[in-house]
GROMACS .gro file of C-alpha atoms in nm:
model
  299
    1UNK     CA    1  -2.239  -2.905  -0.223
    2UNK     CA    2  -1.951  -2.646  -0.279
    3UNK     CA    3  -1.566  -2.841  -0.403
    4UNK     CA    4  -1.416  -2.481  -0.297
    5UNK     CA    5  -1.391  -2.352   0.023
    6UNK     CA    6  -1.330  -1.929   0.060
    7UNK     CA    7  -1.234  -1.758   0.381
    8UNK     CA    8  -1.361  -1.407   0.354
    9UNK     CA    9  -1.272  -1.140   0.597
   10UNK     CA   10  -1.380  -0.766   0.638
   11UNK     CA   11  -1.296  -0.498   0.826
   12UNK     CA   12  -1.615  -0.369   0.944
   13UNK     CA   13  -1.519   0.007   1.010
   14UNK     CA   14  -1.339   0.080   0.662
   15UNK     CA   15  -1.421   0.377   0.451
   16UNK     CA   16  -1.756   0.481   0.546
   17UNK     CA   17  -1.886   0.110   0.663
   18UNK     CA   18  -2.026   0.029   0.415
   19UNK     CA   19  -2.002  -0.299   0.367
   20UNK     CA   20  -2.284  -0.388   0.625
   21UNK     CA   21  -2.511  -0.291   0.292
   22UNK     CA   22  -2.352  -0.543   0.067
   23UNK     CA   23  -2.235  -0.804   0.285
   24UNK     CA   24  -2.521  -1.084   0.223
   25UNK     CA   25  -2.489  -1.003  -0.157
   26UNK     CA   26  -2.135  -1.033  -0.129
   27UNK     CA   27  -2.137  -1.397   0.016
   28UNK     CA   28  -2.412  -1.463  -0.240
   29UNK     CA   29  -2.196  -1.383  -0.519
   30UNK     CA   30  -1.904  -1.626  -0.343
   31UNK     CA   31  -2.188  -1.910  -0.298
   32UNK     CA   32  -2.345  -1.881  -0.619
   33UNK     CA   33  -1.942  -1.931  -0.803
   34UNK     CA   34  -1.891  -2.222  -0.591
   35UNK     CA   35  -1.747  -2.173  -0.278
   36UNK     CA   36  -1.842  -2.243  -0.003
   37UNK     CA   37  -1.755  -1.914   0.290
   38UNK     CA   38  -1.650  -1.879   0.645
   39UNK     CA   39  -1.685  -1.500   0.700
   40UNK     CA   40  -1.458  -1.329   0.983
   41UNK     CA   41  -1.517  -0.994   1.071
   42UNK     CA   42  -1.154  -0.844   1.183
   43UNK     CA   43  -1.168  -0.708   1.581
   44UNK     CA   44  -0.887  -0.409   1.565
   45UNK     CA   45  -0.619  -0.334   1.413
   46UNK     CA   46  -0.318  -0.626   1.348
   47UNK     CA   47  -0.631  -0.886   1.400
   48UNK     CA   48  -0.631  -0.966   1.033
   49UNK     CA   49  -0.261  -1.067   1.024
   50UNK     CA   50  -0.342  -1.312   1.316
   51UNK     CA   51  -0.656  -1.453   1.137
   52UNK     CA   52  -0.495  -1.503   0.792
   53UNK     CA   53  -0.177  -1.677   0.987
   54UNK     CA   54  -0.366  -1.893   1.197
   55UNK     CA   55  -0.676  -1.972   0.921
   56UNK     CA   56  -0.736  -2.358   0.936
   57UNK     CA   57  -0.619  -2.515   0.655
   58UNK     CA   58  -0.838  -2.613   0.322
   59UNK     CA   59  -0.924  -2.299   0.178
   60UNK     CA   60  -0.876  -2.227  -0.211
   61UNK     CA   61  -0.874  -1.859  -0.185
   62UNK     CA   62  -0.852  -1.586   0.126
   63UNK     CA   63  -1.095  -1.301   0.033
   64UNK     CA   64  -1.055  -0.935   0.244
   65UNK     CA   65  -1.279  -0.638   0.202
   66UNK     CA   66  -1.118  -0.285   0.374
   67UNK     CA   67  -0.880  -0.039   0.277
   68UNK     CA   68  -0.533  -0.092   0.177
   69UNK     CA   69  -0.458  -0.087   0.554
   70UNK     CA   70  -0.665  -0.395   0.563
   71UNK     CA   71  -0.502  -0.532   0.236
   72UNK     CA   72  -0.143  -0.464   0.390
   73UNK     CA   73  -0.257  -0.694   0.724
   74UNK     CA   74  -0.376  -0.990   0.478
   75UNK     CA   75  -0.066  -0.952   0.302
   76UNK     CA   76   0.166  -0.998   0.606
   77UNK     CA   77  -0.021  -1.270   0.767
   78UNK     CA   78  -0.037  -1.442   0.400
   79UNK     CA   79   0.389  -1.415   0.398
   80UNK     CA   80   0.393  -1.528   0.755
   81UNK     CA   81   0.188  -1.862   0.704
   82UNK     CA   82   0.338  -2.210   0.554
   83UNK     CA   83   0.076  -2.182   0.247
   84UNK     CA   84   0.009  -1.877  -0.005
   85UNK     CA   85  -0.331  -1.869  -0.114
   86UNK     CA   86  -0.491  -1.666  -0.398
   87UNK     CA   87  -0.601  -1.278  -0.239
   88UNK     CA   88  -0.939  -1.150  -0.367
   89UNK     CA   89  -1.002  -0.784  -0.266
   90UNK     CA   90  -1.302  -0.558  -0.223
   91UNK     CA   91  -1.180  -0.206  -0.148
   92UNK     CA   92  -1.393  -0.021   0.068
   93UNK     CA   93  -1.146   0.223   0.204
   94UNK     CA   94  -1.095   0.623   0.174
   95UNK     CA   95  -0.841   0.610  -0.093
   96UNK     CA   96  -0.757   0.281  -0.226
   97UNK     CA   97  -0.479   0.317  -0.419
   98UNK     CA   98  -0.348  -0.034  -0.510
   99UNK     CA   99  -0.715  -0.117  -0.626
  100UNK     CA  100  -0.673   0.154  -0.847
  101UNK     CA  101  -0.358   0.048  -0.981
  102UNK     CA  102  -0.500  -0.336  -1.000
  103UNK     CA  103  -0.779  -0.202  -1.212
  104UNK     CA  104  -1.037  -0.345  -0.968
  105UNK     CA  105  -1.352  -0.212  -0.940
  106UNK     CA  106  -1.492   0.060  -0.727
  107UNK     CA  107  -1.848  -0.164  -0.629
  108UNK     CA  108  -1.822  -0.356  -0.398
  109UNK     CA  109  -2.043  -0.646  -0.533
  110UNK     CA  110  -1.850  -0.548  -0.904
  111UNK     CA  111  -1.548  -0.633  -0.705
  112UNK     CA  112  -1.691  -0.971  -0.555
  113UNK     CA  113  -1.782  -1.104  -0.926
  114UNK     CA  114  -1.388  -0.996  -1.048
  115UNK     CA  115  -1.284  -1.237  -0.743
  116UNK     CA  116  -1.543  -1.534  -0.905
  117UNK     CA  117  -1.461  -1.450  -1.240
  118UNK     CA  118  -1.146  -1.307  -1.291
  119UNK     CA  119  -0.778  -1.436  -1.286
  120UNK     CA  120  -0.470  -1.479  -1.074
  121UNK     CA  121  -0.227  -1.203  -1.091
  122UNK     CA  122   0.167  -1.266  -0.916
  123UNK     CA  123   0.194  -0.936  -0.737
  124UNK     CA  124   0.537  -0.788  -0.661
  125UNK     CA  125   0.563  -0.736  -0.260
  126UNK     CA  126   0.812  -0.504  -0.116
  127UNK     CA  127   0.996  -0.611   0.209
  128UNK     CA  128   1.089  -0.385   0.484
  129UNK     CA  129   1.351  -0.517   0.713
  130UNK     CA  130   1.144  -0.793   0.903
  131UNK     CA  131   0.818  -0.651   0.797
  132UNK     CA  132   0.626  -0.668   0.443
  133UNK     CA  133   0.405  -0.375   0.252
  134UNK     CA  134   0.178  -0.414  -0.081
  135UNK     CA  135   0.210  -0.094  -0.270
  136UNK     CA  136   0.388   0.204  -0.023
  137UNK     CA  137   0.666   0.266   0.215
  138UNK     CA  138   0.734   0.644   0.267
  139UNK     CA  139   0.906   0.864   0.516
  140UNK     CA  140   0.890   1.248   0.591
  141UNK     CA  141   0.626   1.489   0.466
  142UNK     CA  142   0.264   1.408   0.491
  143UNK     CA  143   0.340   1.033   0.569
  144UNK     CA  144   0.189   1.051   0.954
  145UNK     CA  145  -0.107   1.227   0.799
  146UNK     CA  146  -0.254   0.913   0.728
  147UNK     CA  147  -0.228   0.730   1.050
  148UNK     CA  148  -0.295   1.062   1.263
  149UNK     CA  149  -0.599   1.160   1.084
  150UNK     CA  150  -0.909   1.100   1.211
  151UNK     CA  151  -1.114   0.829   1.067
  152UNK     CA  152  -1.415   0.983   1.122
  153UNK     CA  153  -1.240   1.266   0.946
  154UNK     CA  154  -1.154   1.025   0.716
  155UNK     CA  155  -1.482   0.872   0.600
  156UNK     CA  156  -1.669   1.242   0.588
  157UNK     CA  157  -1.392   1.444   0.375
  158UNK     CA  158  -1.202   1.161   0.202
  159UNK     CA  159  -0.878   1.274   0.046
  160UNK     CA  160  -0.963   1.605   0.144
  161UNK     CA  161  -0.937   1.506   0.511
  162UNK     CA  162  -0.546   1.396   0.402
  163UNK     CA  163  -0.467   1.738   0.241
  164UNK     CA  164  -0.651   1.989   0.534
  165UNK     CA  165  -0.377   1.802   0.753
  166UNK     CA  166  -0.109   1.804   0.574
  167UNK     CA  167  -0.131   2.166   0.471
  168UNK     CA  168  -0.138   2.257   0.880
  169UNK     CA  169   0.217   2.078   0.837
  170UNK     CA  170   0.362   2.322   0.587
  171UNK     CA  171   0.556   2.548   0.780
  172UNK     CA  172   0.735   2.262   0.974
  173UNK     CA  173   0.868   2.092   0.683
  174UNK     CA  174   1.138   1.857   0.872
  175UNK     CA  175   1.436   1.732   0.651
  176UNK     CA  176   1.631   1.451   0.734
  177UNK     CA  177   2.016   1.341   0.647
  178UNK     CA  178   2.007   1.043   0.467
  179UNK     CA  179   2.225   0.795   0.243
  180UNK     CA  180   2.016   0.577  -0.004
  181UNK     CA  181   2.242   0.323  -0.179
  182UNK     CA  182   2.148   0.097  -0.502
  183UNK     CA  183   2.336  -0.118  -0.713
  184UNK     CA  184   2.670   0.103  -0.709
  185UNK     CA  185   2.469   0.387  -0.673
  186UNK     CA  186   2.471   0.637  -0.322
  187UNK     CA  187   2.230   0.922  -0.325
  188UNK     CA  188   2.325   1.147  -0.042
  189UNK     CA  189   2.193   1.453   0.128
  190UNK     CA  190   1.924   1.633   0.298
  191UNK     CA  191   1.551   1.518   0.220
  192UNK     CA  192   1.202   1.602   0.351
  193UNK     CA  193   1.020   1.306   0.172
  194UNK     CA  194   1.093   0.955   0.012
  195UNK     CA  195   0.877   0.703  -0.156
  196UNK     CA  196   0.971   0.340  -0.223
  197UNK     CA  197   0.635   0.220  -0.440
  198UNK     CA  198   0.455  -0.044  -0.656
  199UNK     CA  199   0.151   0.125  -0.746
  200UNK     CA  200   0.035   0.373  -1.012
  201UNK     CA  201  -0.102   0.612  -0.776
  202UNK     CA  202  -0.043   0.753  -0.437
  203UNK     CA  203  -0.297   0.946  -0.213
  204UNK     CA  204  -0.573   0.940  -0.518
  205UNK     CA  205  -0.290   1.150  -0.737
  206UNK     CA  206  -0.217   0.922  -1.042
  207UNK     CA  207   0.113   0.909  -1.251
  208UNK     CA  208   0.288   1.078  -0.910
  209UNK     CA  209   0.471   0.752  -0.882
  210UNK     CA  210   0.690   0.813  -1.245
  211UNK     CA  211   0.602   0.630  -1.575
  212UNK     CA  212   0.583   0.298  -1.698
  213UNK     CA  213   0.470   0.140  -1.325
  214UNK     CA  214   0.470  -0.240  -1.363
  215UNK     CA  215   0.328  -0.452  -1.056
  216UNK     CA  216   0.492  -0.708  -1.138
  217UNK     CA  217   0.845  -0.657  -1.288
  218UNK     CA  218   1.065  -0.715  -0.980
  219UNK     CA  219   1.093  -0.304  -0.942
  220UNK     CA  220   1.063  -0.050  -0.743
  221UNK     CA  221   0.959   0.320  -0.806
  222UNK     CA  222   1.162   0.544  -0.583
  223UNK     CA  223   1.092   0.924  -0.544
  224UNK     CA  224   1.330   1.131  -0.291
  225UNK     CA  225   1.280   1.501  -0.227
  226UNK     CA  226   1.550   1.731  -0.166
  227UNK     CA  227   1.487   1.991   0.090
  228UNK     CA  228   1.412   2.286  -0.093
  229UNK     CA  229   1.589   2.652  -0.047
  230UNK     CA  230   1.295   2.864  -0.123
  231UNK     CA  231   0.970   2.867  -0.250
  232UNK     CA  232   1.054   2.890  -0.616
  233UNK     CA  233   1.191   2.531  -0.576
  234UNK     CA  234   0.908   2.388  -0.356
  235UNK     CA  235   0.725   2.509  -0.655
  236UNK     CA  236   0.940   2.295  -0.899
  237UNK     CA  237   0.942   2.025  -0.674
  238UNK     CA  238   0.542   2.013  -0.699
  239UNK     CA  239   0.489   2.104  -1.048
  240UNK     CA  240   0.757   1.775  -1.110
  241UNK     CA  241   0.588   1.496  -0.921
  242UNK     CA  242   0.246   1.636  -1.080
  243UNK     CA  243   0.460   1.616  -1.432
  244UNK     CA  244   0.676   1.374  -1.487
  245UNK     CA  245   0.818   1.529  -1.794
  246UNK     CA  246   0.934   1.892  -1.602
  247UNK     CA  247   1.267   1.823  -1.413
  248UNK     CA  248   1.382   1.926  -1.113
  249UNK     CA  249   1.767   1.871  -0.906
  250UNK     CA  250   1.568   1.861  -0.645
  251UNK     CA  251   1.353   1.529  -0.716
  252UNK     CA  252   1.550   1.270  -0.759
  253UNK     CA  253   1.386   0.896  -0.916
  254UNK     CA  254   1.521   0.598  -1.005
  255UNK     CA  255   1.424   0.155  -1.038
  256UNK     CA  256   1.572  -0.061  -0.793
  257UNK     CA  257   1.433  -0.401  -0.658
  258UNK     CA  258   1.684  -0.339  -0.345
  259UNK     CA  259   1.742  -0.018  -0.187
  260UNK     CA  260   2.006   0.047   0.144
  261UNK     CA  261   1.860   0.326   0.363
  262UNK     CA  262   2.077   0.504   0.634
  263UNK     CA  263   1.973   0.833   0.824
  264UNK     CA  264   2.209   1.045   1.108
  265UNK     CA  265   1.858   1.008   1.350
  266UNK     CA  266   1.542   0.770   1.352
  267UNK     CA  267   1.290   0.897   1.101
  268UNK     CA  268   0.954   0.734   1.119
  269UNK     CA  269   0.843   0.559   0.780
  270UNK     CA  270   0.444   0.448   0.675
  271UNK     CA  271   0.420   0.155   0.537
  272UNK     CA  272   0.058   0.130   0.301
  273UNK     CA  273  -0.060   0.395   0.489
  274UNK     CA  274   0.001   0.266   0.878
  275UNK     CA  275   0.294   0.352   1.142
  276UNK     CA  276   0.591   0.148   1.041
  277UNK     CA  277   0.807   0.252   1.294
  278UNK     CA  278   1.097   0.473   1.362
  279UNK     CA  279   1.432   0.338   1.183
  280UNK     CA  280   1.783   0.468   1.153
  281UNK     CA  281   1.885   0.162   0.890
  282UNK     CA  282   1.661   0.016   0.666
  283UNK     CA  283   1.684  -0.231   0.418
  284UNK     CA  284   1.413  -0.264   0.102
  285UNK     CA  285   1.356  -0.561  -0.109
  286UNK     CA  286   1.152  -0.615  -0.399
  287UNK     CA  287   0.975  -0.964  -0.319
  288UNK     CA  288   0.888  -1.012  -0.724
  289UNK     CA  289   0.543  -1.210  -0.776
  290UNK     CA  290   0.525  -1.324  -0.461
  291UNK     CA  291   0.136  -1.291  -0.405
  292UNK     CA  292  -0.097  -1.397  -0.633
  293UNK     CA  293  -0.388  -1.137  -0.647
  294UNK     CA  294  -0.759  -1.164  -0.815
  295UNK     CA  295  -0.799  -0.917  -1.121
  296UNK     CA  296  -1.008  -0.914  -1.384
  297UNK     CA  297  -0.976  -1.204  -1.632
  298UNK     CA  298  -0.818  -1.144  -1.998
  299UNK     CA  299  -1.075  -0.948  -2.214
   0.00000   0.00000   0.00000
């Protein structure tokens, strides 16, 4: 009889579904290291949050297979209930970006024997005002490409789906007035994109988060962009989040585990790739190791 007890739950329509093709070799791998599994498929979206807040008690470890969408849910239900358990994830989304930066990976059944296997990792967590995010909160352009694209669209074109949309945005670049404060620090002026992250890659692009990423050093990385004059510097502004060693006044980037946000209107944010709402004053906080996360064990 299994001594551990594993509550595994999957989002059925992530990435291309595929986890209906792996989902009895999946529990097999969970049974066969020991645990014994209660599987819950999630219903719609914000379902996971409820399921991990209200899971009965006596589990070991909480186990989710989705995207990071699904990931971000788990998270927040995990902060909301009296005990933090362990997270094992199986990324089966169109991106997957932390899994990337956790190493994990990309099989799903590879992904299942890291979980058995592998080792506890205390994951920083960011917190945005009430709510919480894994890896990503961002505002301006491109960040309601994710949540406005189709899934369908989605799971057939991947991160091209993310980039056809985005580029029908181009000519409507929006910039906002905002105020960003850290430490003693105020950075002040017009911007058409920000990025508060913990993660080594954003939208499948790698290293366009800055250098030296730790997950787990109480940080953030934040990237603001200036709204650009002409096309000479929205050609700077690209060739410097592509490479981190060109410069650029008009990218600014800094490490902060708290960060004061204050725009003139409401500008909507995304937080791990969903709708975090519309906010004139935000508050960011860097929640260090708060989640302990499954990676692979010491090699």
């Amino acid at each position: 009889m299994a001594d551990k007890r594993l509550f595994f739950l999957f989002n059925p329509k992530a990435g291309k579904a595929q986890i209906k093709n792996h989902l009895m070799n999946i529990v097999d791998v969970f049974v066969k290291g020991g645990y014994e599994v209660e599987v819950y498929p999630t219903q719609g979206q914000r379902d996971a949050v409820r399921a991990v807040r209200e899971r009965k008690k006596g589990f070991d470890l909480l186990v989710c297979c989705g995207g990071d969408g699904t990931l971000d849910e788990v998270v927040t239900g995990m902060m909301q209930s009296r005990e933090i358990l362990p997270i094992g994830y199986i990324p089966a989304g169109s991106t997957n970006d932390f899994a990337n930066s956790l190493e994990l990976p990309k099989g799903m059944v590879k992904a299942a024997n890291v979980i058995v296997d592998g080792r506890n990792f205390a994951c920083d967590i960011g917190k945005f005002n009430e709510a919480v995010f894994v890896y990503i909160a961002a505002f301006g352009l491109f960040t309601d490409v994710s949540y406005e694209t189709d899934q369908g669209m989605k799971n057939a074109l991947g991160h091209a789906a993310y980039i056809l949309e985005g580029v029908k945005r181009l000519p409507s670049i929006k910039a906002f007035y905002m105020k960003f404060t850290y430490g003693d620090t105020v950075v002040e002026g017009e911007f058409i994109y920000g990025m508060v992250t913990n993660s080594v890659s954003v939208g499948g692009f790698k290293n366009i988060t800055g250098k030296s990423v730790e997950l787990d050093d109480g940080e953030f990385e934040v990237t603001l962009i200036r709204r650009p004059l002409n096309a000479l510097e929205l050609n700077e502004i690209v060739g410097a989040l592509l490479n981190r060693d060109q410069e650029t006044e008009a990218l600014v980037s800094f490490k902060t585990s708290r960060l004061q946000v204050e725009s003139q209107e409401a500008v909507a944010w995304t937080l791990d790739g969903e709708y975090g709402g519309e906010h004139r004053e935000v508050l960011i906080e860097n929640l260090k190791q708060a989640v302990p996360i499954r990676v692979k064990g010491e090699s």
